[in-house]
PDB file of C-alpha atoms in Angstrom:
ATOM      1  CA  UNK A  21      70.746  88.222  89.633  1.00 56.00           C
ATOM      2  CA  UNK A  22      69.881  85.380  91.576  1.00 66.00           C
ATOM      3  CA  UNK A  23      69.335  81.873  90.888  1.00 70.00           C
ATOM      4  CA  UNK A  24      65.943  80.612  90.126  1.00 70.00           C
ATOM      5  CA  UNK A  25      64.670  77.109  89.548  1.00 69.00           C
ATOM      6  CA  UNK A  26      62.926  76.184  86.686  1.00 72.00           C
ATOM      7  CA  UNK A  27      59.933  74.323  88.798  1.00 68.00           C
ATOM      8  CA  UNK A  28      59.365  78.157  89.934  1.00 69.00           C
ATOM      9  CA  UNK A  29      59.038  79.495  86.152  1.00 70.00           C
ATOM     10  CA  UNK A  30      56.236  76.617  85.676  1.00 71.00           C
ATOM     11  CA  UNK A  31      54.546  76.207  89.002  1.00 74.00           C
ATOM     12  CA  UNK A  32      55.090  80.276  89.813  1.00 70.00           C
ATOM     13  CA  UNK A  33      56.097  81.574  93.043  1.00 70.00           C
ATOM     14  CA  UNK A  34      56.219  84.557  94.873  1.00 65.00           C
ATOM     15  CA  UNK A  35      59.050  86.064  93.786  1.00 65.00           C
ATOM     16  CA  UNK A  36      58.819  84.793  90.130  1.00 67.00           C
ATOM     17  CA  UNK A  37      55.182  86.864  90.722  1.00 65.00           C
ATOM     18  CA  UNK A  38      56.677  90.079  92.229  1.00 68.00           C
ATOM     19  CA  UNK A  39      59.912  90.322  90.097  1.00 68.00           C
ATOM     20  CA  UNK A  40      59.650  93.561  88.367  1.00 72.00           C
ATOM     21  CA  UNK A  41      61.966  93.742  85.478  1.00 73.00           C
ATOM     22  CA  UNK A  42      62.455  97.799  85.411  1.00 77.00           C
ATOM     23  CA  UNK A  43      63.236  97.714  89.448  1.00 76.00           C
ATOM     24  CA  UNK A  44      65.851  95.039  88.661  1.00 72.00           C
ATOM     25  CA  UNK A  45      67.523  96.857  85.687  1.00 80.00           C
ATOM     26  CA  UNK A  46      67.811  99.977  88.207  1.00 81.00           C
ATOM     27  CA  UNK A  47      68.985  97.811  90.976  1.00 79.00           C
ATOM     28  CA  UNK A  48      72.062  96.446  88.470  1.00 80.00           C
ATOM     29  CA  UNK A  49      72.584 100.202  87.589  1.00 84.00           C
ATOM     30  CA  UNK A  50      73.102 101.352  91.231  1.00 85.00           C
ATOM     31  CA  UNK A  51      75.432  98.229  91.808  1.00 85.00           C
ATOM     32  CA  UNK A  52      77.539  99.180  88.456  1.00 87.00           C
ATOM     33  CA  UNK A  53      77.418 103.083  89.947  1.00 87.00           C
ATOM     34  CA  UNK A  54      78.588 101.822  93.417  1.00 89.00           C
ATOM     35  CA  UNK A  55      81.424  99.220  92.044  1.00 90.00           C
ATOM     36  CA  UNK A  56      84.079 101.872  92.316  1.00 91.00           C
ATOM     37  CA  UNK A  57      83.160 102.660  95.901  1.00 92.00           C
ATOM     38  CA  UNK A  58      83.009  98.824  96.560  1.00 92.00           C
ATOM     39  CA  UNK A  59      86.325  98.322  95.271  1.00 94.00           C
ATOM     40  CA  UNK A  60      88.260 101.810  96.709  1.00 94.00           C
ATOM     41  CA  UNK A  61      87.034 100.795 100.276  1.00 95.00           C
ATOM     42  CA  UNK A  62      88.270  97.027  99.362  1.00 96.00           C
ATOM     43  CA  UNK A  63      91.622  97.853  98.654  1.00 97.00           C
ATOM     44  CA  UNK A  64      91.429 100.471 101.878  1.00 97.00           C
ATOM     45  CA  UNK A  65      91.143  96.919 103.863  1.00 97.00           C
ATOM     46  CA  UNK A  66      93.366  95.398 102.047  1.00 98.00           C
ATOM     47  CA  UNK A  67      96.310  98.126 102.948  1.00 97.00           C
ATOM     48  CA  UNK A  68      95.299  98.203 106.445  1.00 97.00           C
ATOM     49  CA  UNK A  69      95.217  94.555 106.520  1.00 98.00           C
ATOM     50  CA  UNK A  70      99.270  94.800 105.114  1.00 97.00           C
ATOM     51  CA  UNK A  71     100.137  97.084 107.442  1.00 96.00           C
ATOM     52  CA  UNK A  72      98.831  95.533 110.729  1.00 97.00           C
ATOM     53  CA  UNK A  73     100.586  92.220 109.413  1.00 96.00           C
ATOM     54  CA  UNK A  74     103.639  93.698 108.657  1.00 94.00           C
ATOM     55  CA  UNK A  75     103.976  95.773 111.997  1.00 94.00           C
ATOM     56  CA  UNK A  76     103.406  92.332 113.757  1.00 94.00           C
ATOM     57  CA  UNK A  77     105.903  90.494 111.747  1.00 90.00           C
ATOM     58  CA  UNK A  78     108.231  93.554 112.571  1.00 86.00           C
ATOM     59  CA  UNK A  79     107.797  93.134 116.073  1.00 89.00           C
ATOM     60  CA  UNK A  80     108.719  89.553 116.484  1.00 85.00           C
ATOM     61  CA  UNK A  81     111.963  89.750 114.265  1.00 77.00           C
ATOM     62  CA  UNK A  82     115.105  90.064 116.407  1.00 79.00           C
ATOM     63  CA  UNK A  83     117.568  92.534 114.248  1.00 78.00           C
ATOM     64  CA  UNK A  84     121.048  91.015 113.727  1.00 84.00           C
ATOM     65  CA  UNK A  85     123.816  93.240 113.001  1.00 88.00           C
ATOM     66  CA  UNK A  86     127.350  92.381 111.798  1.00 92.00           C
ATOM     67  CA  UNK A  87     130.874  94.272 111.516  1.00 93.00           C
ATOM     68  CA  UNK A  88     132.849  94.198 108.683  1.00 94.00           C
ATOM     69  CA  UNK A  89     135.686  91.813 110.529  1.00 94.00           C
ATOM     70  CA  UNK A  90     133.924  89.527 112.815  1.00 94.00           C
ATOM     71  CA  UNK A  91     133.792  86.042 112.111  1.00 95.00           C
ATOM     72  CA  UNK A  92     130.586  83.984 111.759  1.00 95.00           C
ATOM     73  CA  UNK A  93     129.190  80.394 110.766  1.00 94.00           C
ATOM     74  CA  UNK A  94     126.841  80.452 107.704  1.00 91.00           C
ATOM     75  CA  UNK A  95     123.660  77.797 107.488  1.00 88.00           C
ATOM     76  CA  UNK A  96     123.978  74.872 105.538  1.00 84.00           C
ATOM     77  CA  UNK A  97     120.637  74.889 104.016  1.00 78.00           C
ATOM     78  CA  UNK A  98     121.246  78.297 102.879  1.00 72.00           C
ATOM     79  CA  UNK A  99     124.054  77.617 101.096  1.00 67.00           C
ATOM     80  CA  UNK A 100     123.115  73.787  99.845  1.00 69.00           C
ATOM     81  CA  UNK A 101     127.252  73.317 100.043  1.00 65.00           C
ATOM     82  CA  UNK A 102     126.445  69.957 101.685  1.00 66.00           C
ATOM     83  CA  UNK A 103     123.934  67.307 100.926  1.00 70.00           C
ATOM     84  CA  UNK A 104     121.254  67.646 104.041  1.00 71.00           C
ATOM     85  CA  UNK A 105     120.205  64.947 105.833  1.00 77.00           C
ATOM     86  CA  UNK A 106     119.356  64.014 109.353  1.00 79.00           C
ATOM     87  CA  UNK A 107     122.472  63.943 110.485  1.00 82.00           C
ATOM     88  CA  UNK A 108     124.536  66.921 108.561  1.00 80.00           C
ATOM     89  CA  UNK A 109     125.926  69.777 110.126  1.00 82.00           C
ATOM     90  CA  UNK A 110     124.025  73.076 110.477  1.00 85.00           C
ATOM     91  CA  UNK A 111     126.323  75.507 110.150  1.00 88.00           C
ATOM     92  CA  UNK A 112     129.101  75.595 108.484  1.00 88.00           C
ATOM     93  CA  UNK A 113     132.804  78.156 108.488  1.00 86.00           C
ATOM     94  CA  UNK A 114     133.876  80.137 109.880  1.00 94.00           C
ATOM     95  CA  UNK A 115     133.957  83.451 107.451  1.00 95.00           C
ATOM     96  CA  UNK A 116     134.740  86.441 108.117  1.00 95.00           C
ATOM     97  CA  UNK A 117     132.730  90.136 107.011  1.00 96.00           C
ATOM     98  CA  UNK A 118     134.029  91.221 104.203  1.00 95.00           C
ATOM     99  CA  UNK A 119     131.129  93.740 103.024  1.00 93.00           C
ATOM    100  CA  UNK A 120     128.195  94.924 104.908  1.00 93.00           C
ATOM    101  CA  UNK A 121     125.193  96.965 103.552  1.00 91.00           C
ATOM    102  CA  UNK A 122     122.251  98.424 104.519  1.00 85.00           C
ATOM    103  CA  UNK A 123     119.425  96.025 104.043  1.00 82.00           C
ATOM    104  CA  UNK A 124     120.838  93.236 106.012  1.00 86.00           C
ATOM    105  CA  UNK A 125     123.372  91.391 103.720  1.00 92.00           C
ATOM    106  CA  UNK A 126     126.556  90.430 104.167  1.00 94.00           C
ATOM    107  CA  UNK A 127     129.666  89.834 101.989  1.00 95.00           C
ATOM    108  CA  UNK A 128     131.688  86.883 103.651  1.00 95.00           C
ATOM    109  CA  UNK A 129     134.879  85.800 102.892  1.00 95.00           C
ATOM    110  CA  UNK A 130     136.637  82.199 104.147  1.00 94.00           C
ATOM    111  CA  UNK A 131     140.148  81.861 105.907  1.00 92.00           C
ATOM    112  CA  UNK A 132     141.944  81.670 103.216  1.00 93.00           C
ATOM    113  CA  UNK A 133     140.999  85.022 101.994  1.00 91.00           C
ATOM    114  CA  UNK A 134     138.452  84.236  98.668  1.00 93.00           C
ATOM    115  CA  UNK A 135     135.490  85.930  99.032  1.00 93.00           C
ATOM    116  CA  UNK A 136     132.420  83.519  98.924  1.00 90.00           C
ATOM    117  CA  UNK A 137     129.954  84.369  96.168  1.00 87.00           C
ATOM    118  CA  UNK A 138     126.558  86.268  96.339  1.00 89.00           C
ATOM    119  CA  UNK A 139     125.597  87.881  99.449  1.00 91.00           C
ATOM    120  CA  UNK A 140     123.942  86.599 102.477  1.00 90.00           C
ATOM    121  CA  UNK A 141     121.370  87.922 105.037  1.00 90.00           C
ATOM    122  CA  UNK A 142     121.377  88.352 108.613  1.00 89.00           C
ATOM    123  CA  UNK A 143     119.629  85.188 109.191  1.00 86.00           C
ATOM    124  CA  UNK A 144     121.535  82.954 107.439  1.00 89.00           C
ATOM    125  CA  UNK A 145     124.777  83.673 109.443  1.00 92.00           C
ATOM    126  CA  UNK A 146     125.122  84.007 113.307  1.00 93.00           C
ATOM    127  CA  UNK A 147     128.581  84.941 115.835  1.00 94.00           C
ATOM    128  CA  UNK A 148     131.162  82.295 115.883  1.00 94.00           C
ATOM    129  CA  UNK A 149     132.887  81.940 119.017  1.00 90.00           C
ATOM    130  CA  UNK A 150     136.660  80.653 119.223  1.00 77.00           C
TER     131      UNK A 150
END
């Protein structure tokens, strides 16, 4: 349905004129048949759309990969152990690898041997160097 202005329901026009009320109710029937159609080829985009921005993503991502034993620094602002401010430090450790899984995280553990709660991805940790 569209819009029409109520100087064109006094003052007529030509489409107030030619508006057929029987072609109209078809019209809304075909668009209620065709919905399904509409929305199927919608969600088609939509996937496609995921994928291409996913593969893209993938491509730019350098993959990090850890041993269980190698020592690393972990980012401050992942761990919110120190206030941050201009001036804080980055990174903080070093840890060690304690656990490593599939996906990416890591298990770390300090010098003194405790292990350091939750796990933590590849990005939040990088190599330390002695």
């Amino acid at each position: 349905m569209e819009a029409v202005l109520p100087l064109e329901i006094v003052a007529g026009s030509l489409r107030t004129k030619s508006f057929e009320e029987t072609a109209n109710e078809s019209g809304r029937r075909q668009d209620l048949d065709m919905l399904h159609e509409k929305c199927e080829a919608a969600q088609m985009r939509q996937a496609l759309y995921k994928s291409r921005t996913e593969n893209y993503y993938n491509r730019q991502v350098r993959v990090k990969n850890f041993k269980i034993g190698e020592w690393v620094l972990r980012k401050n602002d992942s761990s919110h152990a120190k206030p941050l401010g201009k001036l804080s430090v980055t990174w903080e450790g070093p840890y060690k690898i304690a656990e490593a899984y599939k996906n990416g995280a890591y298990v770390l553990e300090a010098q003194d041997g405790r292990t350091i709660p939750r796990t933590w991805n590849a990005q939040s940790i990088r190599h330390f160097y002695s």
